mmCIF file of C-alpha atoms in Angstrom:
data_model
loop_
_atom_site.group_PDB
_atom_site.id
_atom_site.type_symbol
_atom_site.label_atom_id
_atom_site.label_comp_id
_atom_site.label_asym_id
_atom_site.label_seq_id
_atom_site.Cartn_x
_atom_site.Cartn_y
_atom_site.Cartn_z
ATOM 1 C CA UNK A 1 -19.608 -35.342 -38.791
ATOM 2 C CA UNK A 2 -19.098 -37.404 -35.819
ATOM 3 C CA UNK A 3 -15.408 -37.163 -35.002
ATOM 4 C CA UNK A 4 -16.213 -33.151 -35.573
ATOM 5 C CA UNK A 5 -18.519 -33.342 -32.036
ATOM 6 C CA UNK A 6 -16.340 -35.053 -30.408
ATOM 7 C CA UNK A 7 -13.416 -32.907 -30.721
ATOM 8 C CA UNK A 8 -15.528 -29.494 -29.608
ATOM 9 C CA UNK A 9 -16.871 -31.834 -26.690
ATOM 10 C CA UNK A 10 -13.361 -32.768 -25.748
ATOM 11 C CA UNK A 11 -11.975 -28.889 -25.774
ATOM 12 C CA UNK A 12 -15.308 -28.201 -23.805
ATOM 13 C CA UNK A 13 -14.473 -30.798 -21.207
ATOM 14 C CA UNK A 14 -10.072 -29.148 -21.170
ATOM 15 C CA UNK A 15 -11.650 -25.689 -21.142
ATOM 16 C CA UNK A 16 -14.348 -26.507 -18.607
ATOM 17 C CA UNK A 17 -11.289 -28.579 -16.671
ATOM 18 C CA UNK A 18 -8.998 -24.920 -16.046
ATOM 19 C CA UNK A 19 -10.781 -22.650 -13.920
ATOM 20 C CA UNK A 20 -11.957 -26.075 -11.936
ATOM 21 C CA UNK A 21 -8.878 -27.257 -11.822
ATOM 22 C CA UNK A 22 -7.781 -23.771 -10.239
ATOM 23 C CA UNK A 23 -11.092 -23.722 -7.880
ATOM 24 C CA UNK A 24 -10.111 -26.652 -6.435
ATOM 25 C CA UNK A 25 -6.085 -26.071 -5.919
ATOM 26 C CA UNK A 26 -7.225 -22.737 -4.295
ATOM 27 C CA UNK A 27 -9.613 -24.497 -1.944
ATOM 28 C CA UNK A 28 -7.485 -27.443 -1.183
ATOM 29 C CA UNK A 29 -4.711 -25.158 0.069
ATOM 30 C CA UNK A 30 -7.445 -23.545 1.914
ATOM 31 C CA UNK A 31 -8.094 -26.667 3.906
ATOM 32 C CA UNK A 32 -4.709 -27.700 4.723
ATOM 33 C CA UNK A 33 -4.168 -27.835 8.590
ATOM 34 C CA UNK A 34 -3.634 -24.074 10.282
ATOM 35 C CA UNK A 35 0.070 -23.110 10.383
ATOM 36 C CA UNK A 36 0.673 -19.944 11.983
ATOM 37 C CA UNK A 37 -0.802 -17.234 10.596
ATOM 38 C CA UNK A 38 -0.669 -14.531 12.189
ATOM 39 C CA UNK A 39 2.068 -11.912 13.408
ATOM 40 C CA UNK A 40 2.994 -8.663 14.127
ATOM 41 C CA UNK A 41 3.805 -6.538 11.312
ATOM 42 C CA UNK A 42 7.086 -4.723 12.124
ATOM 43 C CA UNK A 43 8.289 -1.078 11.598
ATOM 44 C CA UNK A 44 6.606 2.118 12.594
ATOM 45 C CA UNK A 45 3.193 2.736 11.845
ATOM 46 C CA UNK A 46 2.203 4.933 9.130
ATOM 47 C CA UNK A 47 0.103 7.751 8.556
ATOM 48 C CA UNK A 48 -3.335 6.696 7.307
ATOM 49 C CA UNK A 49 -6.190 8.161 5.508
ATOM 50 C CA UNK A 50 -9.106 6.147 5.543
ATOM 51 C CA UNK A 51 -11.598 6.757 2.757
ATOM 52 C CA UNK A 52 -15.131 5.940 2.975
ATOM 53 C CA UNK A 53 -17.359 6.769 -0.787
ATOM 54 C CA UNK A 54 -20.524 7.369 0.778
ATOM 55 C CA UNK A 55 -23.319 7.408 -1.642
ATOM 56 C CA UNK A 56 -26.773 8.360 0.107
ATOM 57 C CA UNK A 57 -25.745 6.214 3.593
ATOM 58 C CA UNK A 58 -27.497 8.488 5.689
ATOM 59 C CA UNK A 59 -28.602 4.959 8.143
ATOM 60 C CA UNK A 60 -25.436 3.505 8.170
ATOM 61 C CA UNK A 61 -22.019 5.741 7.690
ATOM 62 C CA UNK A 62 -21.700 6.669 11.799
ATOM 63 C CA UNK A 63 -22.182 2.951 12.620
ATOM 64 C CA UNK A 64 -19.291 2.959 10.249
ATOM 65 C CA UNK A 65 -17.342 5.597 11.212
ATOM 66 C CA UNK A 66 -17.833 4.108 14.984
ATOM 67 C CA UNK A 67 -16.025 1.050 14.613
ATOM 68 C CA UNK A 68 -13.445 3.590 12.817
ATOM 69 C CA UNK A 69 -12.294 6.267 14.772
ATOM 70 C CA UNK A 70 -11.215 4.600 17.473
ATOM 71 C CA UNK A 71 -8.213 2.768 15.391
ATOM 72 C CA UNK A 72 -6.707 6.010 14.232
ATOM 73 C CA UNK A 73 -3.977 7.921 15.511
ATOM 74 C CA UNK A 74 -3.283 11.258 15.939
ATOM 75 C CA UNK A 75 -1.745 11.931 12.445
ATOM 76 C CA UNK A 76 -4.510 9.463 10.848
ATOM 77 C CA UNK A 77 -7.955 10.882 8.935
ATOM 78 C CA UNK A 78 -10.593 9.535 7.877
ATOM 79 C CA UNK A 79 -12.466 11.345 4.984
ATOM 80 C CA UNK A 80 -15.654 10.835 3.831
ATOM 81 C CA UNK A 81 -17.001 11.422 0.788
ATOM 82 C CA UNK A 82 -20.420 12.433 0.229
ATOM 83 C CA UNK A 83 -20.828 11.611 -3.477
ATOM 84 C CA UNK A 84 -24.167 13.066 -5.375
ATOM 85 C CA UNK A 85 -25.692 12.628 -1.590
ATOM 86 C CA UNK A 86 -29.337 13.721 -1.699
ATOM 87 C CA UNK A 87 -30.377 13.039 1.905
ATOM 88 C CA UNK A 88 -28.220 13.609 5.266
ATOM 89 C CA UNK A 89 -24.885 11.799 4.386
ATOM 90 C CA UNK A 90 -22.456 14.887 4.655
ATOM 91 C CA UNK A 91 -23.856 16.187 8.106
ATOM 92 C CA UNK A 92 -24.079 12.834 9.785
ATOM 93 C CA UNK A 93 -20.984 11.957 9.082
ATOM 94 C CA UNK A 94 -19.299 15.065 10.482
ATOM 95 C CA UNK A 95 -20.948 14.802 13.419
ATOM 96 C CA UNK A 96 -19.623 11.384 14.129
ATOM 97 C CA UNK A 97 -15.847 13.069 13.649
ATOM 98 C CA UNK A 98 -14.953 12.730 9.687
ATOM 99 C CA UNK A 99 -13.751 15.380 7.232
ATOM 100 C CA UNK A 100 -16.217 15.635 5.125
ATOM 101 C CA UNK A 101 -15.749 16.650 1.202
ATOM 102 C CA UNK A 102 -18.929 16.700 -1.321
ATOM 103 C CA UNK A 103 -18.839 15.821 -4.673
ATOM 104 C CA UNK A 104 -22.120 16.551 -7.134
ATOM 105 C CA UNK A 105 -21.649 15.206 -10.479
ATOM 106 C CA UNK A 106 -24.543 13.565 -11.583
ATOM 107 C CA UNK A 107 -23.947 12.280 -14.800
ATOM 108 C CA UNK A 108 -20.273 10.696 -14.009
ATOM 109 C CA UNK A 109 -21.546 8.279 -10.524
ATOM 110 C CA UNK A 110 -20.076 5.957 -8.746
ATOM 111 C CA UNK A 111 -17.368 4.305 -6.484
ATOM 112 C CA UNK A 112 -14.560 5.040 -8.673
ATOM 113 C CA UNK A 113 -15.167 8.390 -9.670
ATOM 114 C CA UNK A 114 -15.541 9.504 -5.755
ATOM 115 C CA UNK A 115 -12.321 7.409 -4.834
ATOM 116 C CA UNK A 116 -10.700 9.792 -7.582
ATOM 117 C CA UNK A 117 -11.980 12.943 -6.325
ATOM 118 C CA UNK A 118 -10.756 11.879 -2.660
ATOM 119 C CA UNK A 119 -7.318 11.598 -4.130
ATOM 120 C CA UNK A 120 -7.362 14.562 -5.641
ATOM 121 C CA UNK A 121 -8.161 16.373 -2.242
ATOM 122 C CA UNK A 122 -5.746 14.543 -0.479
ATOM 123 C CA UNK A 123 -2.764 14.649 -3.113
ATOM 124 C CA UNK A 124 -0.861 17.755 -1.520
ATOM 125 C CA UNK A 125 -0.554 16.004 1.688
ATOM 126 C CA UNK A 126 -0.640 12.109 0.998
ATOM 127 C CA UNK A 127 -0.530 9.365 3.585
ATOM 128 C CA UNK A 128 1.510 7.005 3.570
ATOM 129 C CA UNK A 129 -1.410 3.980 3.093
ATOM 130 C CA UNK A 130 -4.553 5.254 2.181
ATOM 131 C CA UNK A 131 -7.404 2.871 3.423
ATOM 132 C CA UNK A 132 -10.960 2.232 1.884
ATOM 133 C CA UNK A 133 -14.164 1.139 3.697
ATOM 134 C CA UNK A 134 -17.416 1.337 2.128
ATOM 135 C CA UNK A 135 -19.967 3.385 4.385
ATOM 136 C CA UNK A 136 -21.817 0.090 5.606
ATOM 137 C CA UNK A 137 -19.263 -2.062 7.171
ATOM 138 C CA UNK A 138 -18.403 -3.107 10.514
ATOM 139 C CA UNK A 139 -13.930 -2.346 10.584
ATOM 140 C CA UNK A 140 -13.181 -4.996 13.150
ATOM 141 C CA UNK A 141 -10.998 -3.793 16.528
ATOM 142 C CA UNK A 142 -6.659 -4.200 14.908
ATOM 143 C CA UNK A 143 -7.553 -4.353 11.299
ATOM 144 C CA UNK A 144 -7.126 -0.725 10.216
ATOM 145 C CA UNK A 145 -3.358 -1.169 12.098
ATOM 146 C CA UNK A 146 -3.008 -4.731 10.364
ATOM 147 C CA UNK A 147 -3.169 -3.522 6.860
ATOM 148 C CA UNK A 148 -1.925 -0.664 6.984
ATOM 149 C CA UNK A 149 1.289 -1.804 8.049
ATOM 150 C CA UNK A 150 0.985 -4.865 6.026
ATOM 151 C CA UNK A 151 0.582 -2.736 2.957
ATOM 152 C CA UNK A 152 3.942 -0.263 4.476
ATOM 153 C CA UNK A 153 5.682 -3.225 5.114
ATOM 154 C CA UNK A 154 4.763 -4.964 1.853
ATOM 155 C CA UNK A 155 4.706 -1.930 -0.314
ATOM 156 C CA UNK A 156 1.943 -3.312 -2.145
ATOM 157 C CA UNK A 157 -2.307 -3.214 -1.388
ATOM 158 C CA UNK A 158 -3.743 -5.562 1.055
ATOM 159 C CA UNK A 159 -6.965 -6.408 1.464
ATOM 160 C CA UNK A 160 -8.643 -7.967 4.711
ATOM 161 C CA UNK A 161 -11.262 -10.531 5.589
ATOM 162 C CA UNK A 162 -14.279 -9.435 3.827
ATOM 163 C CA UNK A 163 -17.375 -11.163 5.013
ATOM 164 C CA UNK A 164 -21.040 -10.279 4.963
ATOM 165 C CA UNK A 165 -23.067 -10.443 8.199
ATOM 166 C CA UNK A 166 -26.236 -12.833 8.473
ATOM 167 C CA UNK A 167 -29.990 -12.085 9.799
ATOM 168 C CA UNK A 168 -30.363 -13.422 12.589
ATOM 169 C CA UNK A 169 -33.595 -15.834 10.800
ATOM 170 C CA UNK A 170 -32.057 -16.504 6.859
ATOM 171 C CA UNK A 171 -33.597 -18.218 4.513
ATOM 172 C CA UNK A 172 -32.105 -20.717 2.620
ATOM 173 C CA UNK A 173 -31.164 -18.351 -0.142
ATOM 174 C CA UNK A 174 -29.390 -16.057 2.185
ATOM 175 C CA UNK A 175 -27.651 -18.794 3.853
ATOM 176 C CA UNK A 176 -26.154 -20.085 0.622
ATOM 177 C CA UNK A 177 -25.964 -16.645 -0.590
ATOM 178 C CA UNK A 178 -23.307 -16.269 2.179
ATOM 179 C CA UNK A 179 -21.744 -19.799 1.387
ATOM 180 C CA UNK A 180 -20.854 -18.979 -1.872
ATOM 181 C CA UNK A 181 -18.908 -14.886 -0.432
ATOM 182 C CA UNK A 182 -16.879 -17.260 2.120
ATOM 183 C CA UNK A 183 -15.404 -19.525 -0.470
ATOM 184 C CA UNK A 184 -14.845 -16.015 -2.677
ATOM 185 C CA UNK A 185 -13.569 -13.886 -0.440
ATOM 186 C CA UNK A 186 -11.987 -16.242 2.428
ATOM 187 C CA UNK A 187 -11.395 -20.127 1.423
ATOM 188 C CA UNK A 188 -9.892 -18.872 -1.914
ATOM 189 C CA UNK A 189 -8.303 -15.760 -0.528
ATOM 190 C CA UNK A 190 -6.802 -17.805 2.467
ATOM 191 C CA UNK A 191 -5.507 -20.419 -0.532
ATOM 192 C CA UNK A 192 -4.365 -18.512 -2.592
ATOM 193 C CA UNK A 193 -1.822 -16.612 0.140
ATOM 194 C CA UNK A 194 -0.785 -20.362 1.254
ATOM 195 C CA UNK A 195 0.340 -20.831 -2.158
ATOM 196 C CA UNK A 196 2.496 -17.758 -2.276
ATOM 197 C CA UNK A 197 -0.016 -15.873 -4.965
ATOM 198 C CA UNK A 198 -1.441 -12.341 -4.634
ATOM 199 C CA UNK A 199 -5.376 -12.166 -4.499
ATOM 200 C CA UNK A 200 -8.541 -9.711 -5.929
ATOM 201 C CA UNK A 201 -9.903 -7.129 -4.268
ATOM 202 C CA UNK A 202 -13.053 -7.512 -2.588
ATOM 203 C CA UNK A 203 -14.359 -3.830 -2.178
ATOM 204 C CA UNK A 204 -13.870 -2.839 0.583
ATOM 205 C CA UNK A 205 -11.158 -3.347 3.890
ATOM 206 C CA UNK A 206 -8.390 -2.153 1.182
ATOM 207 C CA UNK A 207 -5.103 -0.519 2.207
ATOM 208 C CA UNK A 208 -2.775 0.925 -0.218
ATOM 209 C CA UNK A 209 0.409 2.479 0.123
ATOM 210 C CA UNK A 210 -0.162 5.848 -1.315
ATOM 211 C CA UNK A 211 3.128 4.531 -4.271
ATOM 212 C CA UNK A 212 1.469 2.533 -5.539
ATOM 213 C CA UNK A 213 -2.405 3.874 -5.560
ATOM 214 C CA UNK A 214 -0.968 7.264 -7.278
ATOM 215 C CA UNK A 215 -0.001 4.559 -10.522
ATOM 216 C CA UNK A 216 -3.472 4.092 -10.939
ATOM 217 C CA UNK A 217 -6.703 6.001 -11.969
ATOM 218 C CA UNK A 218 -9.805 5.419 -10.518
ATOM 219 C CA UNK A 219 -12.225 7.477 -12.074
ATOM 220 C CA UNK A 220 -14.631 5.474 -13.485
ATOM 221 C CA UNK A 221 -18.318 3.458 -12.718
ATOM 222 C CA UNK A 222 -17.432 -0.363 -13.849
ATOM 223 C CA UNK A 223 -19.851 -2.779 -11.625
ATOM 224 C CA UNK A 224 -16.384 -4.293 -10.851
ATOM 225 C CA UNK A 225 -14.389 -1.856 -9.856
ATOM 226 C CA UNK A 226 -12.729 -3.257 -7.217
ATOM 227 C CA UNK A 227 -11.176 -6.535 -9.181
ATOM 228 C CA UNK A 228 -10.252 -4.068 -12.440
ATOM 229 C CA UNK A 229 -8.472 -1.917 -9.820
ATOM 230 C CA UNK A 230 -6.213 -5.224 -8.617
ATOM 231 C CA UNK A 231 -6.102 -5.906 -12.131
ATOM 232 C CA UNK A 232 -4.422 -2.635 -13.305
ATOM 233 C CA UNK A 233 -2.633 -2.641 -9.520
ATOM 234 C CA UNK A 234 -1.155 -5.793 -10.628
ATOM 235 C CA UNK A 235 0.011 -5.002 -13.854
ATOM 236 C CA UNK A 236 1.744 -2.054 -12.278
ATOM 237 C CA UNK A 237 3.553 -4.150 -9.875
ATOM 238 C CA UNK A 238 1.555 -4.146 -6.919
ATOM 239 C CA UNK A 239 0.051 -7.561 -6.844
ATOM 240 C CA UNK A 240 -2.686 -7.735 -3.726
ATOM 241 C CA UNK A 241 -1.785 -9.646 -0.737
ATOM 242 C CA UNK A 242 -4.510 -10.757 2.451
ATOM 243 C CA UNK A 243 -4.763 -10.912 5.881
ATOM 244 C CA UNK A 244 -6.821 -13.117 6.796
ATOM 245 C CA UNK A 245 -6.406 -11.861 10.509
ATOM 246 C CA UNK A 246 -8.077 -8.121 9.349
ATOM 247 C CA UNK A 247 -11.795 -8.231 9.633
ATOM 248 C CA UNK A 248 -14.532 -6.617 7.878
ATOM 249 C CA UNK A 249 -18.410 -7.203 7.984
ATOM 250 C CA UNK A 250 -20.451 -5.808 5.650
ATOM 251 C CA UNK A 251 -24.010 -5.330 6.395
ATOM 252 C CA UNK A 252 -27.264 -7.110 4.622
ATOM 253 C CA UNK A 253 -28.842 -6.445 1.385
ATOM 254 C CA UNK A 254 -32.845 -5.079 1.546
ATOM 255 C CA UNK A 255 -34.300 -8.151 0.206
ATOM 256 C CA UNK A 256 -36.048 -6.600 -2.433
ATOM 257 C CA UNK A 257 -32.384 -5.086 -3.967
ATOM 258 C CA UNK A 258 -30.609 -8.034 -3.427
ATOM 259 C CA UNK A 259 -31.620 -9.706 -6.562
ATOM 260 C CA UNK A 260 -30.267 -6.253 -8.366
ATOM 261 C CA UNK A 261 -26.856 -6.359 -6.415
ATOM 262 C CA UNK A 262 -26.288 -10.116 -7.535
ATOM 263 C CA UNK A 263 -26.612 -8.866 -11.150
ATOM 264 C CA UNK A 264 -24.529 -6.282 -10.845
ATOM 265 C CA UNK A 265 -21.641 -7.811 -9.167
ATOM 266 C CA UNK A 266 -21.960 -10.831 -11.455
ATOM 267 C CA UNK A 267 -22.187 -9.085 -14.628
ATOM 268 C CA UNK A 268 -19.735 -7.207 -13.970
ATOM 269 C CA UNK A 269 -17.042 -10.407 -12.835
ATOM 270 C CA UNK A 270 -18.277 -12.047 -16.341
ATOM 271 C CA UNK A 271 -17.421 -8.518 -17.679
ATOM 272 C CA UNK A 272 -13.832 -8.425 -16.148
ATOM 273 C CA UNK A 273 -13.236 -12.019 -17.537
ATOM 274 C CA UNK A 274 -13.652 -11.565 -20.808
ATOM 275 C CA UNK A 275 -11.964 -8.259 -20.950
ATOM 276 C CA UNK A 276 -8.665 -9.076 -18.744
ATOM 277 C CA UNK A 277 -7.904 -12.620 -18.770
ATOM 278 C CA UNK A 278 -6.176 -11.761 -22.446
ATOM 279 C CA UNK A 279 -4.536 -8.639 -21.098
ATOM 280 C CA UNK A 280 -3.175 -10.662 -17.853
ATOM 281 C CA UNK A 281 -2.122 -13.528 -20.095
ATOM 282 C CA UNK A 282 -0.393 -11.020 -22.805
ATOM 283 C CA UNK A 283 1.395 -9.134 -19.522
ATOM 284 C CA UNK A 284 2.495 -12.203 -17.767
ATOM 285 C CA UNK A 285 4.431 -13.353 -21.237
ATOM 286 C CA UNK A 286 5.612 -10.040 -21.831
ATOM 287 C CA UNK A 287 7.323 -9.116 -18.067
ATOM 288 C CA UNK A 288 7.600 -12.668 -17.602
ATOM 289 C CA UNK A 289 5.719 -12.994 -14.552
ATOM 290 C CA UNK A 290 4.197 -16.234 -12.545
ATOM 291 C CA UNK A 291 1.922 -14.040 -10.490
ATOM 292 C CA UNK A 292 -0.102 -12.219 -13.407
ATOM 293 C CA UNK A 293 -0.699 -15.773 -14.211
ATOM 294 C CA UNK A 294 -1.876 -16.952 -11.232
ATOM 295 C CA UNK A 295 -4.232 -13.619 -11.290
ATOM 296 C CA UNK A 296 -5.439 -14.894 -14.834
ATOM 297 C CA UNK A 297 -6.214 -18.091 -13.876
ATOM 298 C CA UNK A 298 -8.109 -17.043 -10.628
ATOM 299 C CA UNK A 299 -10.043 -14.341 -12.704
ATOM 300 C CA UNK A 300 -11.159 -16.977 -15.052
ATOM 301 C CA UNK A 301 -13.222 -18.766 -12.246
ATOM 302 C CA UNK A 302 -16.441 -17.956 -13.074
ATOM 303 C CA UNK A 303 -19.068 -17.308 -10.051
ATOM 304 C CA UNK A 304 -19.663 -20.756 -8.578
ATOM 305 C CA UNK A 305 -23.318 -21.174 -9.270
ATOM 306 C CA UNK A 306 -22.807 -20.219 -13.013
ATOM 307 C CA UNK A 307 -19.956 -22.562 -13.049
ATOM 308 C CA UNK A 308 -21.515 -25.762 -12.088
ATOM 309 C CA UNK A 309 -24.536 -24.902 -14.818
ATOM 310 C CA UNK A 310 -21.869 -24.902 -17.626
ATOM 311 C CA UNK A 311 -20.450 -27.939 -15.890
ATOM 312 C CA UNK A 312 -24.003 -29.668 -16.183
ATOM 313 C CA UNK A 313 -24.838 -28.748 -19.845
ATOM 314 C CA UNK A 314 -21.424 -29.739 -20.307
ATOM 315 C CA UNK A 315 -21.709 -33.438 -19.007
ATOM 316 C CA UNK A 316 -24.931 -33.509 -20.605
ATOM 317 C CA UNK A 317 -24.238 -32.987 -23.831
ATOM 318 C CA UNK A 318 -21.033 -35.137 -23.538
ATOM 319 C CA UNK A 319 -23.511 -38.546 -22.096
ATOM 320 C CA UNK A 320 -25.866 -37.882 -24.858
ATOM 321 C CA UNK A 321 -22.875 -38.720 -27.635
ATOM 322 C CA UNK A 322 -21.736 -40.949 -26.047
ATOM 323 C CA UNK A 323 -24.617 -42.961 -25.385
ATOM 324 C CA UNK A 324 -25.141 -42.276 -29.169
ATOM 325 C CA UNK A 325 -21.652 -42.961 -30.664
ATOM 326 C CA UNK A 326 -20.236 -44.882 -27.735
ATOM 327 C CA UNK A 327 -17.156 -41.951 -26.937
ATOM 328 C CA UNK A 328 -16.804 -41.723 -23.519
ATOM 329 C CA UNK A 329 -13.791 -39.609 -23.019
ATOM 330 C CA UNK A 330 -15.150 -36.271 -22.391
ATOM 331 C CA UNK A 331 -17.514 -37.522 -20.089
ATOM 332 C CA UNK A 332 -14.468 -39.261 -18.043
ATOM 333 C CA UNK A 333 -13.268 -35.779 -18.156
ATOM 334 C CA UNK A 334 -16.001 -33.762 -17.145
ATOM 335 C CA UNK A 335 -17.094 -36.567 -14.111
ATOM 336 C CA UNK A 336 -13.845 -35.940 -12.551
ATOM 337 C CA UNK A 337 -14.037 -32.602 -12.964
ATOM 338 C CA UNK A 338 -17.570 -32.326 -10.970
ATOM 339 C CA UNK A 339 -15.647 -34.489 -8.610
ATOM 340 C CA UNK A 340 -13.439 -31.194 -8.459
ATOM 341 C CA UNK A 341 -15.943 -29.093 -7.906
ATOM 342 C CA UNK A 342 -18.233 -31.390 -4.879
ATOM 343 C CA UNK A 343 -14.654 -31.595 -3.194
ATOM 344 C CA UNK A 344 -14.293 -28.248 -3.244
ATOM 345 C CA UNK A 345 -17.933 -26.669 -2.392
ATOM 346 C CA UNK A 346 -18.346 -29.078 0.656
ATOM 347 C CA UNK A 347 -15.010 -29.196 1.822
ATOM 348 C CA UNK A 348 -15.202 -25.824 2.048
ATOM 349 C CA UNK A 349 -18.701 -25.787 3.496
ATOM 350 C CA UNK A 350 -17.183 -28.412 6.105
ATOM 351 C CA UNK A 351 -14.281 -26.179 7.487
ATOM 352 C CA UNK A 352 -15.760 -22.730 7.158
ATOM 353 C CA UNK A 353 -19.920 -22.788 6.852
ATOM 354 C CA UNK A 354 -21.220 -25.589 8.355
ATOM 355 C CA UNK A 355 -21.689 -23.231 11.598
ATOM 356 C CA UNK A 356 -23.852 -21.257 9.227
ATOM 357 C CA UNK A 357 -25.360 -23.931 6.948
ATOM 358 C CA UNK A 358 -26.590 -26.978 8.234
ATOM 359 C CA UNK A 359 -25.942 -30.342 6.368
ATOM 360 C CA UNK A 360 -29.161 -30.802 4.881
ATOM 361 C CA UNK A 361 -29.692 -27.126 3.863
ATOM 362 C CA UNK A 362 -27.177 -28.292 0.662
ATOM 363 C CA UNK A 363 -29.568 -30.227 -0.602
ATOM 364 C CA UNK A 364 -31.277 -26.866 -1.763
ATOM 365 C CA UNK A 365 -28.253 -25.824 -3.619
ATOM 366 C CA UNK A 366 -28.998 -26.916 -7.247
ATOM 367 C CA UNK A 367 -32.697 -25.214 -6.714
ATOM 368 C CA UNK A 368 -30.645 -22.142 -5.494
ATOM 369 C CA UNK A 369 -28.585 -22.415 -9.088
ATOM 370 C CA UNK A 370 -32.162 -23.112 -10.949
ATOM 371 C CA UNK A 371 -32.865 -19.649 -9.826
ATOM 372 C CA UNK A 372 -30.073 -17.848 -10.542
ATOM 373 C CA UNK A 373 -30.107 -19.197 -14.487
ATOM 374 C CA UNK A 374 -31.766 -16.395 -15.821
ATOM 375 C CA UNK A 375 -29.392 -13.761 -14.402
ATOM 376 C CA UNK A 376 -26.584 -15.267 -16.740
ATOM 377 C CA UNK A 377 -28.848 -15.474 -19.181
ATOM 378 C CA UNK A 378 -29.586 -11.859 -18.840
ATOM 379 C CA UNK A 379 -25.622 -11.314 -19.335
ATOM 380 C CA UNK A 380 -26.136 -12.821 -23.090
ATOM 381 C CA UNK A 381 -29.010 -10.370 -23.823
ATOM 382 C CA UNK A 382 -28.252 -7.141 -22.109
ATOM 383 C CA UNK A 383 -25.809 -6.554 -18.938
ATOM 384 C CA UNK A 384 -26.066 -4.383 -16.617
ATOM 385 C CA UNK A 385 -22.871 -1.863 -16.789
ATOM 386 C CA UNK A 386 -24.444 0.744 -14.546
ATOM 387 C CA UNK A 387 -23.407 1.988 -10.901
ATOM 388 C CA UNK A 388 -25.882 1.550 -8.903
ATOM 389 C CA UNK A 389 -26.315 2.263 -5.002
ATOM 390 C CA UNK A 390 -27.548 -1.034 -3.028
ATOM 391 C CA UNK A 391 -29.953 -0.918 0.245
ATOM 392 C CA UNK A 392 -28.550 -2.689 2.983
ATOM 393 C CA UNK A 393 -30.843 -4.304 5.525
ATOM 394 C CA UNK A 394 -29.953 -4.620 9.230
ATOM 395 C CA UNK A 395 -33.329 -6.245 10.485
ATOM 396 C CA UNK A 396 -34.620 -9.659 10.097
ATOM 397 C CA UNK A 397 -37.475 -10.501 7.173
ATOM 398 C CA UNK A 398 -39.583 -13.627 7.036
ATOM 399 C CA UNK A 399 -38.553 -16.347 4.025
ATOM 400 C CA UNK A 400 -40.597 -16.114 1.136
ATOM 401 C CA UNK A 401 -40.244 -17.255 -2.407
ATOM 402 C CA UNK A 402 -37.628 -19.759 -3.073
ATOM 403 C CA UNK A 403 -37.013 -19.413 0.540
ATOM 404 C CA UNK A 404 -40.271 -21.274 0.990
ATOM 405 C CA UNK A 405 -40.200 -23.886 -1.513
ATOM 406 C CA UNK A 406 -35.918 -24.453 -0.677
ATOM 407 C CA UNK A 407 -37.575 -24.952 3.061
ATOM 408 C CA UNK A 408 -40.337 -27.547 1.872
ATOM 409 C CA UNK A 409 -37.933 -29.345 -0.234
ATOM 410 C CA UNK A 410 -35.267 -29.816 2.898
ATOM 411 C CA UNK A 411 -38.326 -30.864 5.413
ATOM 412 C CA UNK A 412 -39.327 -33.432 2.584
#
């Protein structure tokens, strides 16, 4: 019986080691000294159609269009899809210079259905490149031109750097969450690019050659539709690339909706891991493609908080077995893996996040992870599978609850 327990612990240690090692490799590659990241993408400027799926985005869509329209040429189009809207989204988008199409189908709701509707609308006169921007984003100057040219030159989807705008007075919980987003959408993507590997899609700031986007079906309401789209396109032969210089900034979530959004994102991520990683591994063998294996390995990294929770539980069990039975091999493996997690997170913070998250605030990370444990337990009991719109926040709100507790910890 003791031998079986030790073998199980060793298998768990080795299994956890795979996503941890991939995370460390990606982050380490991103931390290498800066090289020549920029450069003009050759070729003519392709004809672009910018699609903006919008559900009750009257407060934000005008600001988004103001950052998009100056970047378009006379042959480009910007199309807002007012999807099941009950506010003035359509009217505001029209007044701001967008072509608006309205879709009403309360039984089929979600970003995927809205984009599928728009693609069928432009199918009779397709552009060279389709760009997708969420209705609550700021598109930095030059972004559309860069990702459109790169998508056309590579004949592959291209993902811009998609980060979130911090509040003027962010709580500790907000700052730690933004660091996690930066690790996922910037650090790891940057590392993958330097390793010559494709990336996943982040949901906004995506450019697709028409030849690629017309090959897949977008209709659906998955909670992680951007990841699913990246998987579908990669298997079809169009793995996404990363354009770090292109910048998209999302607006903040309102405090009361933040937990719902995190639940939707992370439950969707776990669902994609369980369903799509085996498919990618199978296709990588069948098609003899290393890039599909790279995507599968990247996708198998769970949200960072969950990865730390799993590692903590594993090393706790291994230490208990080591003390009781004297079998230390799983503990040694897990200790090395814990060091790799530490190096990945602290190294990413030191290069990309120190200006937004003071060093002492890192002491609050364990409390942030504890706060998220119920979210992961909920996935085992009742995973969130329905699409829901998340309210965004553009004003400063005071810290409360966990933020207040974390602040006290740091002050002491």
